[in-house]
PDB file of C-alpha atoms in Angstrom:
ATOM      1  CA  MET A   1      -0.054  -0.025   0.018  1.00  0.00           C
ATOM      2  CA  ASN A   2       1.383   3.383  -1.019  1.00  0.00           C
ATOM      3  CA  THR A   3       1.449   6.439   1.241  1.00  0.00           C
ATOM      4  CA  THR A   4      -1.505   8.136  -0.489  1.00  0.00           C
ATOM      5  CA  ASP A   5      -3.680   5.096  -0.041  1.00  0.00           C
ATOM      6  CA  TRP A   6      -2.673   4.724   3.540  1.00  0.00           C
ATOM      7  CA  GLN A   7      -3.528   8.405   4.318  1.00  0.00           C
ATOM      8  CA  THR A   8      -6.920   8.003   2.513  1.00  0.00           C
ATOM      9  CA  LEU A   9      -7.632   4.854   4.456  1.00  0.00           C
ATOM     10  CA  ALA A  10      -6.714   6.540   7.806  1.00  0.00           C
ATOM     11  CA  GLN A  11      -9.115   9.359   6.994  1.00  0.00           C
ATOM     12  CA  LEU A  12     -11.978   7.087   6.083  1.00  0.00           C
ATOM     13  CA  TYR A  13     -11.347   4.501   8.883  1.00  0.00           C
ATOM     14  CA  PRO A  14      -9.583   6.425  11.656  1.00  0.00           C
ATOM     15  CA  ALA A  15      -9.310   3.366  13.942  1.00  0.00           C
ATOM     16  CA  ILE A  16      -7.230   1.463  11.429  1.00  0.00           C
ATOM     17  CA  GLY A  17      -4.038   3.342  12.377  1.00  0.00           C
ATOM     18  CA  GLU A  18      -3.721   1.923  15.876  1.00  0.00           C
ATOM     19  CA  ALA A  19      -4.946  -1.576  14.791  1.00  0.00           C
ATOM     20  CA  VAL A  20      -2.660  -2.132  11.803  1.00  0.00           C
ATOM     21  CA  SER A  21       0.909  -1.195  12.339  1.00  0.00           C
ATOM     22  CA  ALA A  22       2.246  -2.119   8.897  1.00  0.00           C
ATOM     23  CA  PRO A  23       0.443  -0.751   5.702  1.00  0.00           C
ATOM     24  CA  ASP A  24       1.834  -3.764   3.905  1.00  0.00           C
ATOM     25  CA  ALA A  25      -0.640  -5.928   5.826  1.00  0.00           C
ATOM     26  CA  LEU A  26      -3.340  -4.544   3.525  1.00  0.00           C
ATOM     27  CA  ALA A  27      -3.651  -5.695  -0.103  1.00  0.00           C
ATOM     28  CA  VAL A  28      -4.928  -2.890  -2.375  1.00  0.00           C
ATOM     29  CA  MET A  29      -6.857  -3.756  -5.598  1.00  0.00           C
ATOM     30  CA  ASP A  30      -8.732  -1.842  -8.322  1.00  0.00           C
ATOM     31  CA  VAL A  31     -11.963  -3.601  -9.421  1.00  0.00           C
ATOM     32  CA  PRO A  32     -14.111  -2.641 -12.388  1.00  0.00           C
ATOM     33  CA  THR A  33     -17.839  -2.229 -12.455  1.00  0.00           C
ATOM     34  CA  GLY A  34     -19.869  -5.468 -12.312  1.00  0.00           C
ATOM     35  CA  THR A  35     -17.195  -7.517 -10.629  1.00  0.00           C
ATOM     36  CA  THR A  36     -18.345 -10.136  -8.054  1.00  0.00           C
ATOM     37  CA  LEU A  37     -16.111  -9.683  -5.007  1.00  0.00           C
ATOM     38  CA  PHE A  38     -17.582 -12.621  -3.019  1.00  0.00           C
ATOM     39  CA  ARG A  39     -20.335 -15.218  -3.337  1.00  0.00           C
ATOM     40  CA  GLU A  40     -22.690 -17.107  -1.091  1.00  0.00           C
ATOM     41  CA  GLN A  41     -21.247 -20.160   0.558  1.00  0.00           C
ATOM     42  CA  GLU A  42     -17.625 -19.149  -0.105  1.00  0.00           C
ATOM     43  CA  ARG A  43     -15.084 -18.597   2.627  1.00  0.00           C
ATOM     44  CA  CYS A  44     -14.464 -14.968   3.408  1.00  0.00           C
ATOM     45  CA  GLY A  45     -11.245 -13.814   1.924  1.00  0.00           C
ATOM     46  CA  GLY A  46     -10.754 -10.847   4.214  1.00  0.00           C
ATOM     47  CA  PHE A  47     -12.224  -7.571   5.607  1.00  0.00           C
ATOM     48  CA  PRO A  48     -12.803  -5.109   2.692  1.00  0.00           C
ATOM     49  CA  LEU A  49     -12.137  -1.342   3.316  1.00  0.00           C
ATOM     50  CA  LEU A  50     -13.302   0.836   0.424  1.00  0.00           C
ATOM     51  CA  LEU A  51     -11.089   3.707  -0.687  1.00  0.00           C
ATOM     52  CA  SER A  52     -13.457   4.606  -3.472  1.00  0.00           C
ATOM     53  CA  GLY A  53     -16.415   3.234  -5.398  1.00  0.00           C
ATOM     54  CA  GLU A  54     -19.455   1.215  -4.184  1.00  0.00           C
ATOM     55  CA  VAL A  55     -20.477  -2.313  -3.609  1.00  0.00           C
ATOM     56  CA  ARG A  56     -23.973  -3.791  -3.674  1.00  0.00           C
ATOM     57  CA  VAL A  57     -24.479  -6.711  -1.258  1.00  0.00           C
ATOM     58  CA  SER A  58     -27.460  -9.047  -2.110  1.00  0.00           C
ATOM     59  CA  ARG A  59     -28.980 -12.375  -1.186  1.00  0.00           C
ATOM     60  CA  SER A  60     -30.060 -14.840  -3.886  1.00  0.00           C
ATOM     61  CA  ALA A  61     -32.970 -17.322  -3.732  1.00  0.00           C
ATOM     62  CA  SER A  62     -33.103 -20.681  -5.431  1.00  0.00           C
ATOM     63  CA  SER A  63     -35.784 -19.210  -7.759  1.00  0.00           C
ATOM     64  CA  GLY A  64     -33.176 -16.788  -9.089  1.00  0.00           C
ATOM     65  CA  ARG A  65     -34.633 -13.744  -7.366  1.00  0.00           C
ATOM     66  CA  GLU A  66     -32.320 -11.279  -5.647  1.00  0.00           C
ATOM     67  CA  LEU A  67     -32.754  -9.042  -2.679  1.00  0.00           C
ATOM     68  CA  GLU A  68     -30.401  -6.110  -2.176  1.00  0.00           C
ATOM     69  CA  LEU A  69     -29.546  -6.019   1.469  1.00  0.00           C
ATOM     70  CA  TYR A  70     -27.365  -2.829   1.570  1.00  0.00           C
ATOM     71  CA  ARG A  71     -24.553  -0.943  -0.257  1.00  0.00           C
ATOM     72  CA  VAL A  72     -21.079  -0.301   0.974  1.00  0.00           C
ATOM     73  CA  VAL A  73     -19.328   3.022   0.246  1.00  0.00           C
ATOM     74  CA  PRO A  74     -15.997   4.360   1.525  1.00  0.00           C
ATOM     75  CA  GLY A  75     -15.933   4.699   5.273  1.00  0.00           C
ATOM     76  CA  GLU A  76     -18.503   1.972   5.740  1.00  0.00           C
ATOM     77  CA  MET A  77     -18.106  -1.773   6.230  1.00  0.00           C
ATOM     78  CA  CYS A  78     -19.550  -4.986   4.997  1.00  0.00           C
ATOM     79  CA  LEU A  79     -21.749  -6.685   7.616  1.00  0.00           C
ATOM     80  CA  VAL A  80     -21.710 -10.057   5.846  1.00  0.00           C
ATOM     81  CA  SER A  81     -17.900 -10.103   5.675  1.00  0.00           C
ATOM     82  CA  SER A  82     -17.374  -9.106   9.212  1.00  0.00           C
ATOM     83  CA  SER A  83     -20.022 -11.467  10.636  1.00  0.00           C
ATOM     84  CA  CYS A  84     -18.360 -14.384   8.780  1.00  0.00           C
ATOM     85  CA  LEU A  85     -14.918 -13.419  10.069  1.00  0.00           C
ATOM     86  CA  PHE A  86     -16.257 -13.259  13.614  1.00  0.00           C
ATOM     87  CA  VAL A  87     -17.506 -16.823  13.586  1.00  0.00           C
ATOM     88  CA  ASP A  88     -15.492 -18.251  10.690  1.00  0.00           C
ATOM     89  CA  GLN A  89     -18.451 -19.401   8.614  1.00  0.00           C
ATOM     90  CA  PRO A  90     -19.287 -19.272   4.854  1.00  0.00           C
ATOM     91  CA  LEU A  91     -20.683 -16.060   3.410  1.00  0.00           C
ATOM     92  CA  SER A  92     -24.413 -15.662   3.329  1.00  0.00           C
ATOM     93  CA  ALA A  93     -24.671 -13.138   0.464  1.00  0.00           C
ATOM     94  CA  HIS A  94     -22.723 -11.856  -2.543  1.00  0.00           C
ATOM     95  CA  GLY A  95     -21.182  -8.550  -3.255  1.00  0.00           C
ATOM     96  CA  VAL A  96     -20.872  -6.847  -6.702  1.00  0.00           C
ATOM     97  CA  THR A  97     -19.296  -3.565  -7.615  1.00  0.00           C
ATOM     98  CA  VAL A  98     -21.694  -1.004  -9.081  1.00  0.00           C
ATOM     99  CA  LYS A  99     -18.928   1.421 -10.063  1.00  0.00           C
ATOM    100  CA  PRO A 100     -15.132   1.247 -10.405  1.00  0.00           C
ATOM    101  CA  THR A 101     -13.935   0.451  -6.937  1.00  0.00           C
ATOM    102  CA  ARG A 102     -10.586   0.682  -5.141  1.00  0.00           C
ATOM    103  CA  LEU A 103     -10.300  -1.275  -1.927  1.00  0.00           C
ATOM    104  CA  ALA A 104      -7.883  -2.507   0.703  1.00  0.00           C
ATOM    105  CA  LEU A 105      -8.354  -6.011   1.985  1.00  0.00           C
ATOM    106  CA  LEU A 106      -7.368  -6.962   5.560  1.00  0.00           C
ATOM    107  CA  SER A 107      -6.702 -10.724   5.831  1.00  0.00           C
ATOM    108  CA  PRO A 108      -8.807 -12.731   8.253  1.00  0.00           C
ATOM    109  CA  ALA A 109      -5.781 -13.252  10.591  1.00  0.00           C
ATOM    110  CA  ALA A 110      -5.014  -9.473  10.541  1.00  0.00           C
ATOM    111  CA  PHE A 111      -8.700  -8.699  11.130  1.00  0.00           C
ATOM    112  CA  ARG A 112      -8.910 -10.922  14.264  1.00  0.00           C
ATOM    113  CA  GLU A 113      -5.580  -9.345  15.480  1.00  0.00           C
ATOM    114  CA  ALA A 114      -6.976  -5.824  14.896  1.00  0.00           C
ATOM    115  CA  LEU A 115     -10.010  -6.602  16.981  1.00  0.00           C
ATOM    116  CA  GLY A 116      -7.650  -6.717  20.015  1.00  0.00           C
ATOM    117  CA  HIS A 117      -7.447  -2.996  19.812  1.00  0.00           C
ATOM    118  CA  THR A 118     -10.252  -1.206  21.521  1.00  0.00           C
ATOM    119  CA  GLY A 119     -10.666   1.591  18.986  1.00  0.00           C
ATOM    120  CA  PHE A 120     -10.970  -0.744  16.065  1.00  0.00           C
ATOM    121  CA  ARG A 121     -13.199  -3.143  17.896  1.00  0.00           C
ATOM    122  CA  ASP A 122     -15.539  -0.348  18.900  1.00  0.00           C
ATOM    123  CA  PHE A 123     -15.509   0.997  15.323  1.00  0.00           C
ATOM    124  CA  VAL A 124     -16.454  -2.351  13.857  1.00  0.00           C
ATOM    125  CA  LEU A 125     -19.143  -3.051  16.440  1.00  0.00           C
ATOM    126  CA  GLY A 126     -20.630   0.433  15.970  1.00  0.00           C
ATOM    127  CA  LEU A 127     -20.928  -0.047  12.183  1.00  0.00           C
ATOM    128  CA  PHE A 128     -22.159  -3.596  12.799  1.00  0.00           C
ATOM    129  CA  ALA A 129     -25.019  -2.145  14.856  1.00  0.00           C
ATOM    130  CA  ALA A 130     -25.838   0.540  12.264  1.00  0.00           C
ATOM    131  CA  ARG A 131     -26.012  -2.169   9.471  1.00  0.00           C
ATOM    132  CA  LEU A 132     -28.337  -4.275  11.647  1.00  0.00           C
ATOM    133  CA  ALA A 133     -30.611  -1.281  11.984  1.00  0.00           C
ATOM    134  CA  ASP A 134     -30.620  -0.864   8.192  1.00  0.00           C
ATOM    135  CA  LEU A 135     -31.537  -4.512   7.722  1.00  0.00           C
ATOM    136  CA  THR A 136     -34.272  -4.286  10.297  1.00  0.00           C
ATOM    137  CA  GLY A 137     -35.825  -1.466   8.306  1.00  0.00           C
ATOM    138  CA  LEU A 138     -35.518  -3.464   5.140  1.00  0.00           C
ATOM    139  CA  ILE A 139     -37.327  -6.389   6.762  1.00  0.00           C
ATOM    140  CA  GLU A 140     -40.054  -4.119   8.019  1.00  0.00           C
ATOM    141  CA  ALA A 141     -40.527  -2.653   4.534  1.00  0.00           C
ATOM    142  CA  ILE A 142     -40.724  -6.058   2.838  1.00  0.00           C
ATOM    143  CA  ALA A 143     -43.042  -7.440   5.498  1.00  0.00           C
ATOM    144  CA  PHE A 144     -45.405  -4.579   5.999  1.00  0.00           C
ATOM    145  CA  GLN A 145     -45.261  -1.905   3.258  1.00  0.00           C
ATOM    146  CA  ARG A 146     -47.196  -2.065   0.080  1.00  0.00           C
ATOM    147  CA  LEU A 147     -45.004  -2.809  -2.951  1.00  0.00           C
ATOM    148  CA  ASP A 148     -46.551   0.050  -5.016  1.00  0.00           C
ATOM    149  CA  SER A 149     -45.639   2.599  -2.313  1.00  0.00           C
ATOM    150  CA  ARG A 150     -42.107   1.175  -2.096  1.00  0.00           C
ATOM    151  CA  LEU A 151     -41.730   1.455  -5.879  1.00  0.00           C
ATOM    152  CA  ALA A 152     -42.980   5.032  -5.807  1.00  0.00           C
ATOM    153  CA  ALA A 153     -40.404   5.869  -3.092  1.00  0.00           C
ATOM    154  CA  ALA A 154     -37.659   4.177  -5.149  1.00  0.00           C
ATOM    155  CA  LEU A 155     -38.412   6.426  -8.114  1.00  0.00           C
ATOM    156  CA  LEU A 156     -38.181   9.563  -6.113  1.00  0.00           C
ATOM    157  CA  GLY A 157     -35.000  11.519  -5.350  1.00  0.00           C
ATOM    158  CA  HIS A 158     -33.303  10.911  -8.701  1.00  0.00           C
ATOM    159  CA  GLY A 159     -34.555  13.950 -10.538  1.00  0.00           C
ATOM    160  CA  THR A 160     -37.047  13.723 -13.507  1.00  0.00           C
ATOM    161  CA  GLN A 161     -35.334  10.640 -15.072  1.00  0.00           C
ATOM    162  CA  VAL A 162     -34.485   7.368 -13.374  1.00  0.00           C
ATOM    163  CA  HIS A 163     -32.000   5.381 -15.448  1.00  0.00           C
ATOM    164  CA  ALA A 164     -32.707   1.799 -14.323  1.00  0.00           C
ATOM    165  CA  THR A 165     -34.017  -1.409 -15.753  1.00  0.00           C
ATOM    166  CA  HIS A 166     -37.162  -3.077 -14.428  1.00  0.00           C
ATOM    167  CA  GLN A 167     -34.935  -5.935 -13.251  1.00  0.00           C
ATOM    168  CA  ALA A 168     -32.717  -3.578 -11.278  1.00  0.00           C
ATOM    169  CA  LEU A 169     -35.719  -2.040  -9.525  1.00  0.00           C
ATOM    170  CA  ALA A 170     -37.110  -5.526  -8.758  1.00  0.00           C
ATOM    171  CA  ASP A 171     -33.769  -6.519  -7.291  1.00  0.00           C
ATOM    172  CA  GLU A 172     -33.764  -3.415  -5.116  1.00  0.00           C
ATOM    173  CA  LEU A 173     -37.282  -4.066  -3.890  1.00  0.00           C
ATOM    174  CA  GLY A 174     -36.873  -7.894  -3.390  1.00  0.00           C
ATOM    175  CA  THR A 175     -39.539  -8.845  -5.948  1.00  0.00           C
ATOM    176  CA  VAL A 176     -39.718 -10.090  -9.509  1.00  0.00           C
ATOM    177  CA  ARG A 177     -39.477  -8.012 -12.704  1.00  0.00           C
ATOM    178  CA  GLU A 178     -42.969  -8.887 -13.939  1.00  0.00           C
ATOM    179  CA  ILE A 179     -44.635  -7.265 -10.850  1.00  0.00           C
ATOM    180  CA  VAL A 180     -42.477  -4.098 -11.202  1.00  0.00           C
ATOM    181  CA  THR A 181     -43.331  -3.873 -14.897  1.00  0.00           C
ATOM    182  CA  ARG A 182     -47.000  -4.199 -14.118  1.00  0.00           C
ATOM    183  CA  LEU A 183     -46.863  -1.452 -11.543  1.00  0.00           C
ATOM    184  CA  LEU A 184     -44.847   0.819 -13.766  1.00  0.00           C
ATOM    185  CA  HIS A 185     -47.420   0.443 -16.571  1.00  0.00           C
ATOM    186  CA  ARG A 186     -50.134   1.345 -14.061  1.00  0.00           C
ATOM    187  CA  PHE A 187     -48.184   4.458 -13.084  1.00  0.00           C
ATOM    188  CA  GLU A 188     -47.794   5.257 -16.749  1.00  0.00           C
ATOM    189  CA  ARG A 189     -51.520   4.861 -17.425  1.00  0.00           C
ATOM    190  CA  ASP A 190     -52.234   7.274 -14.531  1.00  0.00           C
ATOM    191  CA  GLY A 191     -49.828   9.771 -16.111  1.00  0.00           C
ATOM    192  CA  TRP A 192     -47.330   9.610 -13.291  1.00  0.00           C
ATOM    193  CA  VAL A 193     -44.340   8.255 -15.394  1.00  0.00           C
ATOM    194  CA  GLU A 194     -43.387   7.765 -18.934  1.00  0.00           C
ATOM    195  CA  LEU A 195     -41.534   4.598 -19.799  1.00  0.00           C
ATOM    196  CA  SER A 196     -38.645   4.054 -22.243  1.00  0.00           C
ATOM    197  CA  ARG A 197     -35.708   1.731 -22.607  1.00  0.00           C
ATOM    198  CA  GLU A 198     -33.858   1.637 -19.336  1.00  0.00           C
ATOM    199  CA  CYS A 199     -35.252   5.032 -18.433  1.00  0.00           C
ATOM    200  CA  ILE A 200     -38.306   6.126 -16.483  1.00  0.00           C
ATOM    201  CA  THR A 201     -39.325   9.839 -16.687  1.00  0.00           C
ATOM    202  CA  VAL A 202     -41.256  11.126 -13.736  1.00  0.00           C
ATOM    203  CA  ARG A 203     -44.221  13.207 -14.881  1.00  0.00           C
ATOM    204  CA  ASN A 204     -46.104  13.579 -11.561  1.00  0.00           C
ATOM    205  CA  SER A 205     -43.789  13.498  -8.556  1.00  0.00           C
ATOM    206  CA  ALA A 206     -46.521  14.725  -6.222  1.00  0.00           C
ATOM    207  CA  ALA A 207     -48.581  11.657  -6.943  1.00  0.00           C
ATOM    208  CA  LEU A 208     -45.625   9.418  -6.401  1.00  0.00           C
ATOM    209  CA  ARG A 209     -44.838  11.172  -3.045  1.00  0.00           C
ATOM    210  CA  SER A 210     -48.424  10.742  -1.966  1.00  0.00           C
ATOM    211  CA  LEU A 211     -48.321   6.997  -2.729  1.00  0.00           C
ATOM    212  CA  ALA A 212     -44.859   6.593  -1.111  1.00  0.00           C
ATOM    213  CA  ALA A 213     -46.130   8.208   2.084  1.00  0.00           C
ATOM    214  CA  LEU A 214     -48.867   5.639   2.572  1.00  0.00           C
ATOM    215  CA  GLN A 215     -48.762   3.978   6.014  1.00  0.00           C
ATOM    216  CA  PRO A 216     -47.605   0.323   6.214  1.00  0.00           C
ATOM    217  CA  ARG A 217     -50.284  -2.314   6.005  1.00  0.00           C
TER     218      ARG A 217
END
């Protein structure tokens, strides 16, 4: 690891300085968009620390459906990787880069050693708790909220155009593409959106906000 990467890492993950004495203990790699970093049922290769980019962590079902659990950006940690390193068990989800990503990988042995330092351990456990809170919110949304209101919420906050496929939206919402397509066509008939290839143009954001604000069932 060069000096610049080490300085960036120390800024993003302040506790790393006291826990890892030698920068060479971290392997730095550049990964292009769409690369699978880890897969379900594989052994965890290390603790990833993002310097730049973004990773989507998802769970796959035997039916082929995917559910996005969370995303990791610089300064954050991967709950799946850390939990597997804690108990030395196979990974329960897979991670894919959604943009060019540069990361430093702390080996399993170095991770366990670093946990002996109070600052690093508190940092990891704090992010662990935050990730669990995010997943609790996701479970609540899947279990109790209407899918149409969740889709409406997913379309907001991106400006007038949402560049995403129906499959990508389905993966984000934890459902199948056919249901998302059916709902989008309903929104289009109501004049709320206009559909084109891999692009959804929002025509009535107020109506979408109203639907998104509906109380859970």
